Structures are given as C-alpha cells and as structure tokens.
Coordinates of C-alpha atoms (C1' of nucleotides) in Angstrom, one line a residue:
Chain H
X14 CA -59.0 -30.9 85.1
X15 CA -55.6 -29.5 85.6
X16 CA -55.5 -26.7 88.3
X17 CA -52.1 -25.8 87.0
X18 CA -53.8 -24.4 83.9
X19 CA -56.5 -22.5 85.5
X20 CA -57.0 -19.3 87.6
X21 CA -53.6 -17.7 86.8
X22 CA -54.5 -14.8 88.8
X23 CA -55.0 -16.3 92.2
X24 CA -52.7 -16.3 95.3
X25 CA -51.6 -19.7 93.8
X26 CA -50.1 -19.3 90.7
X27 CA -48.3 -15.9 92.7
X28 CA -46.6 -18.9 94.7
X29 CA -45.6 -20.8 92.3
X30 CA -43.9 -17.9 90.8
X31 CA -42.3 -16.4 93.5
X32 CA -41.0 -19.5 94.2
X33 CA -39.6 -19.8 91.0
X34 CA -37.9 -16.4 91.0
X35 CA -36.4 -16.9 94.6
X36 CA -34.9 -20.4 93.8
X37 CA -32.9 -18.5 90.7
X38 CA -31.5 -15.5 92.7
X39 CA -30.5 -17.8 96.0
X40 CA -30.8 -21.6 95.5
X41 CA -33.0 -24.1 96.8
X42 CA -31.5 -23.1 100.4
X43 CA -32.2 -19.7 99.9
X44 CA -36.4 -19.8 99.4
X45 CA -37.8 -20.1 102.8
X46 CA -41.5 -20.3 103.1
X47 CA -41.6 -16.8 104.7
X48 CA -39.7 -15.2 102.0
X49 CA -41.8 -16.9 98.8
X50 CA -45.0 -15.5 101.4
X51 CA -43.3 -12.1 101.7
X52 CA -42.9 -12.0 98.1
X53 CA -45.9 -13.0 96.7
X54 CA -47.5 -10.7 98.9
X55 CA -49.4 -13.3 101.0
X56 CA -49.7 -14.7 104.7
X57 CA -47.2 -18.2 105.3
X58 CA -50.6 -19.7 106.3
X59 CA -51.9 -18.7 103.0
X60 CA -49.6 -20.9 101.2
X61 CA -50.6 -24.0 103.2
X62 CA -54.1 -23.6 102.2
X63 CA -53.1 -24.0 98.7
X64 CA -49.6 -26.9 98.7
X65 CA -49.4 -29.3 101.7
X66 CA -46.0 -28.6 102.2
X67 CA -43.2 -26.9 100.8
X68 CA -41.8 -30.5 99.2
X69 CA -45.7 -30.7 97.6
X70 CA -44.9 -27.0 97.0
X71 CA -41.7 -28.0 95.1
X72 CA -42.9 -31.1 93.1
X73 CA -46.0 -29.3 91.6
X74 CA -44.0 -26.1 90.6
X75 CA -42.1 -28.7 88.5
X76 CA -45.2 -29.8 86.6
X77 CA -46.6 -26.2 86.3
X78 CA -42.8 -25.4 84.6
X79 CA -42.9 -28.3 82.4
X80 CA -46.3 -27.5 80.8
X81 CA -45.3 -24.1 80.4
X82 CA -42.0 -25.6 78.5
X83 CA -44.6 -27.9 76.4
X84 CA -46.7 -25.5 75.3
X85 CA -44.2 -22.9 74.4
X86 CA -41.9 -26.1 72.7
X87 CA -44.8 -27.4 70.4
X88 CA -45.9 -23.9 69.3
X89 CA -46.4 -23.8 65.2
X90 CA -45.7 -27.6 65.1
X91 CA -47.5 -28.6 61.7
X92 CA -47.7 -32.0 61.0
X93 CA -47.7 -31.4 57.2
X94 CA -44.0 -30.4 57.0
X95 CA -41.0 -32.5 56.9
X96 CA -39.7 -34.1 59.7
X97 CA -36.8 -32.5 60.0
X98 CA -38.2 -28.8 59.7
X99 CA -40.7 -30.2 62.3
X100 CA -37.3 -31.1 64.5
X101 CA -35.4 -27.6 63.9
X102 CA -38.6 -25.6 64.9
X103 CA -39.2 -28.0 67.9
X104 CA -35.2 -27.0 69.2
X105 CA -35.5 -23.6 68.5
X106 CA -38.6 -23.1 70.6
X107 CA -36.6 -25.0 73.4
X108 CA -34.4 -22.9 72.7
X109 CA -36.0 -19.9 72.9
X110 CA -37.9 -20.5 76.0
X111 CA -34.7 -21.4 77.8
X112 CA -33.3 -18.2 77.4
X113 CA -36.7 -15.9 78.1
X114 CA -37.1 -18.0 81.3
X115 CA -33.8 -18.3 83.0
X116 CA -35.2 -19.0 86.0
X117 CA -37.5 -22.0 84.6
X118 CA -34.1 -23.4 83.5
X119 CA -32.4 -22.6 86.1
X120 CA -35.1 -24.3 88.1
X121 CA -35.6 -27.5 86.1
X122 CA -31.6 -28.2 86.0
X123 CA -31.6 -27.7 89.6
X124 CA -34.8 -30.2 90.0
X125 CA -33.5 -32.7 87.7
X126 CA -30.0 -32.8 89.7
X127 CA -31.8 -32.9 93.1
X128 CA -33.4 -36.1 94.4
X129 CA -36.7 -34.9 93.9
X130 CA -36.2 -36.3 90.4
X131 CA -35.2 -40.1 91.3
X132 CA -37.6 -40.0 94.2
X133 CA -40.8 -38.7 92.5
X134 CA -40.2 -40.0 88.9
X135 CA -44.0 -40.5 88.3
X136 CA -44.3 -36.7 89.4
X137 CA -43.8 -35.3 85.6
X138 CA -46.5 -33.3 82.9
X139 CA -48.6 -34.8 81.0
X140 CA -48.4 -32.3 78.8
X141 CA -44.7 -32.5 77.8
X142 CA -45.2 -36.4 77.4
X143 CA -48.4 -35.5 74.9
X144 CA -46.8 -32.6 72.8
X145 CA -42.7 -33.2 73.0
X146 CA -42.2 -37.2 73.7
X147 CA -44.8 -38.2 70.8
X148 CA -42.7 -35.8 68.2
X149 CA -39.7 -37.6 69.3
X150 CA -41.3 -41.2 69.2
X151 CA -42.4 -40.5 65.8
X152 CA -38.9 -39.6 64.8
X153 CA -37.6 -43.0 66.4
X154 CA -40.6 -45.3 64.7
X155 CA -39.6 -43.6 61.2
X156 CA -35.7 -44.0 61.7
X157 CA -35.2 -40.7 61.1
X158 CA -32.4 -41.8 64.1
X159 CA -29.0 -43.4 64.0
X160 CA -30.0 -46.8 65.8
X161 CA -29.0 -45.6 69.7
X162 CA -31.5 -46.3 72.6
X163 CA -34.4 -44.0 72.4
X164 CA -34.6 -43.1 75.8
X165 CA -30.7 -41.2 74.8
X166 CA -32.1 -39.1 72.6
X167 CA -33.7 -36.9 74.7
X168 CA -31.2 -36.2 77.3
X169 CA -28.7 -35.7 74.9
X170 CA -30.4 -32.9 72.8
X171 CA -31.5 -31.3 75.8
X172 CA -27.9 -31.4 77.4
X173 CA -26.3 -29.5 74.0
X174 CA -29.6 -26.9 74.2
X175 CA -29.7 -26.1 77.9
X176 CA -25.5 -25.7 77.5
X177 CA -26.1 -23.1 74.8
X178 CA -29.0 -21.0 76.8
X179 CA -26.9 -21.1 79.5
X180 CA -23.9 -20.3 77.9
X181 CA -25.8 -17.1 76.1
X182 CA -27.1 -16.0 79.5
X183 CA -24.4 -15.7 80.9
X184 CA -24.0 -12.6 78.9
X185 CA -21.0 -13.7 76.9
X186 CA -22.6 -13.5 73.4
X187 CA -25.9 -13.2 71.6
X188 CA -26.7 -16.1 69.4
X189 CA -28.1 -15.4 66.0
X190 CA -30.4 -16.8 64.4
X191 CA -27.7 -18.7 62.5
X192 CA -25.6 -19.5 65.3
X193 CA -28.9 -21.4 66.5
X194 CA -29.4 -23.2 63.5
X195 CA -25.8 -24.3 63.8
X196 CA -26.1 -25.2 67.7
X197 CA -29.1 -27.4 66.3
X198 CA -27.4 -28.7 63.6
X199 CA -24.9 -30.0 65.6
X200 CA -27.3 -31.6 66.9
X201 CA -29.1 -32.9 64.1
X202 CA -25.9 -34.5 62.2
X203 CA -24.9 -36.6 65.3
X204 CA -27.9 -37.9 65.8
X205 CA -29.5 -38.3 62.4
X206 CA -29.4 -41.7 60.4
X207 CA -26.1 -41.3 58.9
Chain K
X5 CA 1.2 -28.2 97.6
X6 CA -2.6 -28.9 96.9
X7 CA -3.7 -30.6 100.3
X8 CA -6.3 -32.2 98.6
X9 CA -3.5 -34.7 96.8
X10 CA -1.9 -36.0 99.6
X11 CA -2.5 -37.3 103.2
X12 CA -5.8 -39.3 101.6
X13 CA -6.2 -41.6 105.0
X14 CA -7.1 -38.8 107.6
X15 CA -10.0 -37.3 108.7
X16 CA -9.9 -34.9 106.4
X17 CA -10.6 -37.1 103.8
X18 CA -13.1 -39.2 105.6
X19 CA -14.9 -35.8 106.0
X20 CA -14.9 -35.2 101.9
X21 CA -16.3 -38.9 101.4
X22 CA -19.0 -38.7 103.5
X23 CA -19.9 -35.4 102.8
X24 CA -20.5 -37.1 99.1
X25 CA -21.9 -40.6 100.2
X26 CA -24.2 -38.6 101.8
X27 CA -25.6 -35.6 99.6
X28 CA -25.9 -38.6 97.2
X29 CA -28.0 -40.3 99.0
X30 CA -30.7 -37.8 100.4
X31 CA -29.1 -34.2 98.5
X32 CA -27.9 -31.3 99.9
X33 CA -30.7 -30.8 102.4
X34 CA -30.4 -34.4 104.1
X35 CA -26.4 -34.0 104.9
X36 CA -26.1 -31.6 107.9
X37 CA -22.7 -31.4 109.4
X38 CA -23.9 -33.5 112.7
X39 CA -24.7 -36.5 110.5
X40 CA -21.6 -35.7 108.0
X41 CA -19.7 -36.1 111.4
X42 CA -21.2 -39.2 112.7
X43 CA -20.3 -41.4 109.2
X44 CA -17.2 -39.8 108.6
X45 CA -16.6 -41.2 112.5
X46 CA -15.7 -37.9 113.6
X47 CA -17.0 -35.1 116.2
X48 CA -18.9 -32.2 115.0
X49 CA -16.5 -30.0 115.7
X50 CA -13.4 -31.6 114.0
X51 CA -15.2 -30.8 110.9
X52 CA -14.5 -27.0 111.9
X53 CA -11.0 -27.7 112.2
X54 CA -10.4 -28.3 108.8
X55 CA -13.1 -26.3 107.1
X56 CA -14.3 -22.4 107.8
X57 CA -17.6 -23.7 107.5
X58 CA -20.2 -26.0 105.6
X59 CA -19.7 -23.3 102.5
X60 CA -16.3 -23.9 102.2
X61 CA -16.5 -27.8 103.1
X62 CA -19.2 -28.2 99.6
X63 CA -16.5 -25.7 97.7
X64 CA -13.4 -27.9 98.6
X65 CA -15.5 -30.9 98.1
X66 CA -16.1 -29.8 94.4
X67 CA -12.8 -29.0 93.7
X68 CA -11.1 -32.3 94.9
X69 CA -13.9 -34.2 93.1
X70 CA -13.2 -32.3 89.9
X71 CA -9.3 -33.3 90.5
X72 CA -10.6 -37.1 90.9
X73 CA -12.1 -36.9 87.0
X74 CA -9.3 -34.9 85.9
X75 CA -6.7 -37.4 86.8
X76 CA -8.8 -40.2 85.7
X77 CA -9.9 -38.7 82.5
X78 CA -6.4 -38.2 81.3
X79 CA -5.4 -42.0 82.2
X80 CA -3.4 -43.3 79.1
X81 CA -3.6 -40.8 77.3
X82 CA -0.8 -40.4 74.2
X83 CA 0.1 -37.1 72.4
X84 CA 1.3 -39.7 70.2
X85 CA -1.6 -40.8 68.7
X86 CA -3.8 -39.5 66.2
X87 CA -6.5 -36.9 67.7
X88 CA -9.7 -38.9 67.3
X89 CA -8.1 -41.6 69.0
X90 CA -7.1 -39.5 72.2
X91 CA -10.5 -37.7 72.0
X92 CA -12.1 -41.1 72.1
X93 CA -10.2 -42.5 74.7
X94 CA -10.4 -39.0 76.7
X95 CA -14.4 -39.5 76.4
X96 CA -14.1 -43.3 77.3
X97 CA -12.6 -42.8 80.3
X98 CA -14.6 -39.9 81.2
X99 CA -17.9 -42.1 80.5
X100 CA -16.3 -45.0 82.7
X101 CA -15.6 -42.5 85.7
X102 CA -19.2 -41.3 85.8
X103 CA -20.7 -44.8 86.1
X104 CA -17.8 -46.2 88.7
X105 CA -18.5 -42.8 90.6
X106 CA -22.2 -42.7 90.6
X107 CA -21.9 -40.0 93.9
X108 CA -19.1 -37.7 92.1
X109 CA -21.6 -37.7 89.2
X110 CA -24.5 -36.6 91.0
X111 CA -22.8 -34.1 93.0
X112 CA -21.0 -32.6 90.3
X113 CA -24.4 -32.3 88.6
X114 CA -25.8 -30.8 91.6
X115 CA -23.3 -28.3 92.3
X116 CA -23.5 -27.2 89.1
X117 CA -27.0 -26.4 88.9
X118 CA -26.7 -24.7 92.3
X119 CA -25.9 -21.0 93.1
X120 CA -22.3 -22.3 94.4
X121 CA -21.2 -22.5 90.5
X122 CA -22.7 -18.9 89.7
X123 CA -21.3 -17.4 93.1
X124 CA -17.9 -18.7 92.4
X125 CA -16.6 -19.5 88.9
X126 CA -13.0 -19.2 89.8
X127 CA -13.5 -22.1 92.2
X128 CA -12.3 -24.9 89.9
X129 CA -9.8 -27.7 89.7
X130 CA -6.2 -26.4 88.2
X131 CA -5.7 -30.3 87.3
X132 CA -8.8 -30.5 85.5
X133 CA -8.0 -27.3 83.0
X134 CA -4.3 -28.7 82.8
X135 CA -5.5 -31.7 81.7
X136 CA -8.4 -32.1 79.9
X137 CA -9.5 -28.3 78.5
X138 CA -5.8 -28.3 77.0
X139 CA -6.5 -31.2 74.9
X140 CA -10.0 -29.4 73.6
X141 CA -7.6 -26.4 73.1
X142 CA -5.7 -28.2 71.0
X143 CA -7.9 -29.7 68.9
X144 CA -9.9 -26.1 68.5
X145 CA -6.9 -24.8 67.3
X146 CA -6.3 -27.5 64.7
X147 CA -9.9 -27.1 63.7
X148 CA -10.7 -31.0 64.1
X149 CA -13.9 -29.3 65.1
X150 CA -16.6 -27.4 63.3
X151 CA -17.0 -23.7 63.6
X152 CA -18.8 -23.2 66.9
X153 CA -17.7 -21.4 70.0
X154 CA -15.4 -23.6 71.4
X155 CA -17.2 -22.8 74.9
X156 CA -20.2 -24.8 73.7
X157 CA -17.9 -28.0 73.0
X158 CA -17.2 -29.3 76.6
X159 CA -21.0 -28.1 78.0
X160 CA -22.6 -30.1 74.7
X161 CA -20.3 -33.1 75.3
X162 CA -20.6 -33.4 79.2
X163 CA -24.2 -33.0 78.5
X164 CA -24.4 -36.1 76.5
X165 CA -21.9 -38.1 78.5
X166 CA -24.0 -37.8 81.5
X167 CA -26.9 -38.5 79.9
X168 CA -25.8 -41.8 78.4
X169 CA -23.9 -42.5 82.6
X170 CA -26.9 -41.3 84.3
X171 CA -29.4 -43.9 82.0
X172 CA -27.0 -46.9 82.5
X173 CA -26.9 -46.1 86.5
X174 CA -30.5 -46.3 86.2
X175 CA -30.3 -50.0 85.7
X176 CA -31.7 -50.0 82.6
X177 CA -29.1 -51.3 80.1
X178 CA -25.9 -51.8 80.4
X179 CA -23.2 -50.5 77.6
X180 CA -21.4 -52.6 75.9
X181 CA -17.7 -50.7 74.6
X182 CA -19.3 -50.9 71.6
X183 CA -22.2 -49.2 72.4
X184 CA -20.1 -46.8 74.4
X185 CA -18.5 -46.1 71.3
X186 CA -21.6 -45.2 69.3
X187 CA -22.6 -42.9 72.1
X188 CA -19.2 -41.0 71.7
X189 CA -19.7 -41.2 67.7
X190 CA -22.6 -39.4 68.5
X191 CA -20.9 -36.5 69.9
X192 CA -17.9 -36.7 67.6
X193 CA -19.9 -36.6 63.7
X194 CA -21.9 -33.7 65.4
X195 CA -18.8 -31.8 66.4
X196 CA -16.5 -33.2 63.8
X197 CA -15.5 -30.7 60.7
X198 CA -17.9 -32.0 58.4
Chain A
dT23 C1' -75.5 -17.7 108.2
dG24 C1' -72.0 -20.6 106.5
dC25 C1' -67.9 -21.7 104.4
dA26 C1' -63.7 -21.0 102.1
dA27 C1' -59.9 -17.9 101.9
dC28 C1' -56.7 -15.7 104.5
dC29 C1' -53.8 -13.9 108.2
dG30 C1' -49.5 -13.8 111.2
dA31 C1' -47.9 -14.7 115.7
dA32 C1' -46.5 -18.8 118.1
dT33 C1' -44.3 -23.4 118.3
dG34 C1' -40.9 -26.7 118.3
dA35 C1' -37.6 -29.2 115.7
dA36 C1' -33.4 -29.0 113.1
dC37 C1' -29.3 -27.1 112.0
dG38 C1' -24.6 -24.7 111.7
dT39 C1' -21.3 -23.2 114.6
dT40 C1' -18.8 -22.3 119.0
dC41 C1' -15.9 -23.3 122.9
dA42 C1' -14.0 -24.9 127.1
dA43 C1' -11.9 -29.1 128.1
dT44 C1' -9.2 -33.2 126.9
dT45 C1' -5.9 -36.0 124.4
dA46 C1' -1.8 -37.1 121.3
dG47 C1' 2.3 -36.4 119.7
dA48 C1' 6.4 -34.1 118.8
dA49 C1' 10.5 -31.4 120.4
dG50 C1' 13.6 -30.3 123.8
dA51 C1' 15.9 -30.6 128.1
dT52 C1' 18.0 -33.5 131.7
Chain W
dA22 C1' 15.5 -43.3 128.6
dT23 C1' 12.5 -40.1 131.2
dC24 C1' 10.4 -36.0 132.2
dT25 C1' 8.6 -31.4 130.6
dT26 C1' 6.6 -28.3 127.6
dC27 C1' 4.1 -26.8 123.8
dT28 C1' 1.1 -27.1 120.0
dA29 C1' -2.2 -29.3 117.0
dA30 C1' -5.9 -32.4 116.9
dT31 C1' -10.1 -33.8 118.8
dT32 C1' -14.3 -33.9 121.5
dG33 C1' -19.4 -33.2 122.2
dA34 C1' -22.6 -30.6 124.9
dA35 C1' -24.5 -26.1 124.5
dC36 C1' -26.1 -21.9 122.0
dG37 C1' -28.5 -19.1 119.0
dT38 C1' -30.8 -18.9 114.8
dT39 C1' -33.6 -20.2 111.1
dC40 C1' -37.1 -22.6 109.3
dA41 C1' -41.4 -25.3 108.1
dT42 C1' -45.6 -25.8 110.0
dT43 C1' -49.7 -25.0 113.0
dC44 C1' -53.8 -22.8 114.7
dG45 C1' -57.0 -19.7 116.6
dG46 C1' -59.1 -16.0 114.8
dT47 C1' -60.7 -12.7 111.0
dT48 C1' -62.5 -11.3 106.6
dG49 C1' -65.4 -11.5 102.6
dC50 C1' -68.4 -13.5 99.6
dA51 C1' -72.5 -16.5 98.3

DNA sequence: TGCAACCGAATGAACGTTCAATTAGAAGAT
DNA sequence: ATCTTCTAATTGAACGTTCATTCGGTTGCA
C-alpha cells in the first residue's frame, strides 16, 4: 500500500515534516540535509536509509502534502446534497486547510513554481485525483460550468483560494465565515453556467 | 534615474537575461553565477561589478522584470474609454505578456513563492504600482467591483491569468481572442458588482 | 545469530565570492 | 595629433565554505 499513510510515528514521517517546516521558515535553499537531520532529531545517514536522495526526498513530501490536502478537502462530502452546497463545502475545507498549514501551502506554491512540477508531472497523489478531481469532473459532465476548458477550472479556483489564505496569513485580517462564503462566491458566480 | 531603463545593450543587461533564461530552464538551483557568467559571455567576476552579490542580482532581476509587465500591461491603454473596456484590454495584454514571456512568467511565479517575496515586500517595481494598481484603485473606488477587500482583487485575478498562460504554454491549446475573452469574463462576472 | 535501523565523521564536488592583474577609454596636458 | 594619467570595466584563477552523499561501524530487536 501507500507508505505515506502508514507508521506516522517513525523517523520517516519526522523527515518529511521537518522538511516541511524548514522549507517555510528559509526556502528551498535554506533546508540542507543536516539541518532537516538536526531537526528531526536523527543521524544524516538516517535519512538516506529512508529517501534516496534529497530530490526523492523532495518529490515524495509533495505526495505525502497532497493526500493530507485530499483528505482534509473531501471531509463531510455527501453525495446526497446539491451540487453546489457539495462545491462551497469542498472550498471551504481548501480553505481551511490552507490557513492551518501555512507551511503545506507555502510548500506546494513553492513546488508547483519550481521545476520539480514540469519535470516530474506523473509524480502527483492519487488520492487528490480520487477525492478532489472526480467532484470536479462531475461538475463539468453535469454543466454545472460555464463552457471553458476543464483543465482551467482547477487552477483558477485554487489561484483565488491560495490568494485569500495567503492574504489572511499574513496577519492583515481574519476572514469570517462570511467573508469566506463571499471569497467562494466570487468564485462560484464566474465560473457557474451563467 | 532607474538604471534598469536605460543602457539595455551592456553587460548588465546580458547578466539579467541570462540570469532568467537560465532559472527557467533548470530553477533557482541550476543557475550559479559561473554558468550565469559563461551565457551572459561574461567573467565571473564582472557579475560582482554590478551586483553586491547573487541576493541582490535575483532582487534586481525581479524588479526590472516586474517593470517589463508593467510597461507592457499598460500598452494602449485610454482613460477615455469606458472601465470594462480598459480593464479588458489591461487583462488582454497582461495574458499576452505571460505567454510571449514564458521565462518572466515562471520566475515571477517562483520568486513569489520563495522567501525573497516575504523577506522583502518593499522590493517592488514603482512602474508597476503607477501603472497598473492605480487603475484597480480607481475602479475600487467607483465600486465597479463587488464588496471584497480590494487586496484579494489583483492576487485572485493574477491567479487565474496565469493559470489560463501557464495551460496554453503547456502546448495544449491554443487561445483564440475569443477564448481569451471568456477567460477574462471569467474573472470580471465574479468580481463585477452583481 | 542475523538483519534492519541507525549513527556521524569523512569525502569530494559545487558554489559564491574575492582579488591581483590587465585592458579600455576618457580627460587633460603638451 | 600625440603622449600621459587616471579611473572604470573586465578577467579568471584561487579560496574558503557549504552541502549532499557515503561508508564503516554500532545498536537493538526478532
């Protein structure tokens, strides 16, 4: 199965997370192997025992991210509802989980900007594919859409989302629960069937 | 003066291209100064001459980048005009600059999901807020858009920009204007007063 | 007893930066 | 015009540091 979802306690998982919170304080640059050891209170050996190298290191803390994100995005998902209640709980947990885990998003902007992303495309979670894309595809093959490429659709709600969490980490204001539902609705009026 | 605007043949110059033909090509890691030197056609140390050091060289980079869009944003632009108009034609051109300047785009991207942004906000492009954030300004203050915070307008519309530049460079489709135009539709009936 | 997990000092390559030396060009003097 | 002087521009080899990775050895559990 999926190591990633496994053994949360081990030396591994204490990697990937140190990894994780050194890339948000200093960058990429900034997270050299003997730090992430030093901080997850391990040997550098240690860590090759468990990636093959930091690039490996890199590309698999993007998966183990991502299925964090799908699982925390598809939370009280229920098929029964309406589509677009389905959509506005779907954004709000995005939502949410952006701005508990500023570094995942820190993380994932950085990963999707670097060329890890063109040059391992294929590298990516099953997970999010299984729980987020389907929701989306289901939207799309029910014209719930405006008639735009599908494969826009994502990018552009996670562009307005990601620009909110950041903008609401960065300390300058506190959404509401409203404000949220507005953020989304901007959302959902420019890309809804008109 | 801004030194960035003038004397565009010298090595100065050729230094700032390469420096972004190259982290395009293999990202920040895969453009150390010695190979920055060698394309620019230029010795290692004349790099030194007209930057403090690598920091500053990416910081400079950004801001004559930034002055690039800025300037080709604002082409034809007509206070004239009626407001959706200039918006569309702002966003146009904006959309056109990201697909003819495929390594501006992903730098920009990049630097923005790096530390650089967080460590220094006040480096920016005066051209660029003279420009472009004026004409948001004004059409905040003559509520053309809905009540959000007007810093969530520009994040939410680069977001989708880019998202619409980055899936045509991928060589998947190519826009017609008129698709163009439903992309920027997109972005306008979400952000429009309804 | 065997094997996987783990350690951390050692290694060597890569990198940013420095600097002593050289060249180019402009300004001034003759 | 020619020579002199001065400064800015340029060079690239050398330096010192940092970093990813290796490896011989140790521990602990089955």
């Amino acid at each position: 199965m999926n190591v990633q979802l496994e053994d949360n306690t081990g030396k591994r998982v204490a990697v990937l997370n140190s990894t994780l919170t050194l890339i948000k304080e200093h960058g990429f640059h900034g997270a050299p192997m003997s730090l992430i050891a030093k901080h997850a209170g391990v040997a550098a050996g240690t860590i090759y025992h468990y990636f093959d190298s930091k690039e490996t290191l890199i590309l698999e803390l993007y998966v183990h991210v991502k299925d964090k994100l799908a699982l925390a995005i598809s939370a009280g998902d229920d098929p029964e509802k309406p589509y677009k209640d389905r959509f506005f709980n779907l954004m709000i947990n995005q939502f949410n989980f952006y701005v508990e885990n500023e570094d995942s998003l820190f993380f994932l902007e950085q990963y999707m900007s670097s060329p890890f992303a063109k040059n391992f495309p294929e590298n990516d979670s099953q997970l999010f594919a299984d729980k987020v894309i389907t929701l989306f595809q289901y939207g799309i093959d029910n014209a719930y859409f405006r008639n735009i490429d599908s494969r826009l659709l994502a990018p552009t709600i996670k562009g307005t989302l990601v620009a909110a969490a950041t903008f609401q980490l960065s300390g300058q204001i506190v959404f509401s629960k409203e404000d949220i539902i507005e953020v989304i609705s901007v959302i959902w009026d420019g890309i809804k069937r008109q």
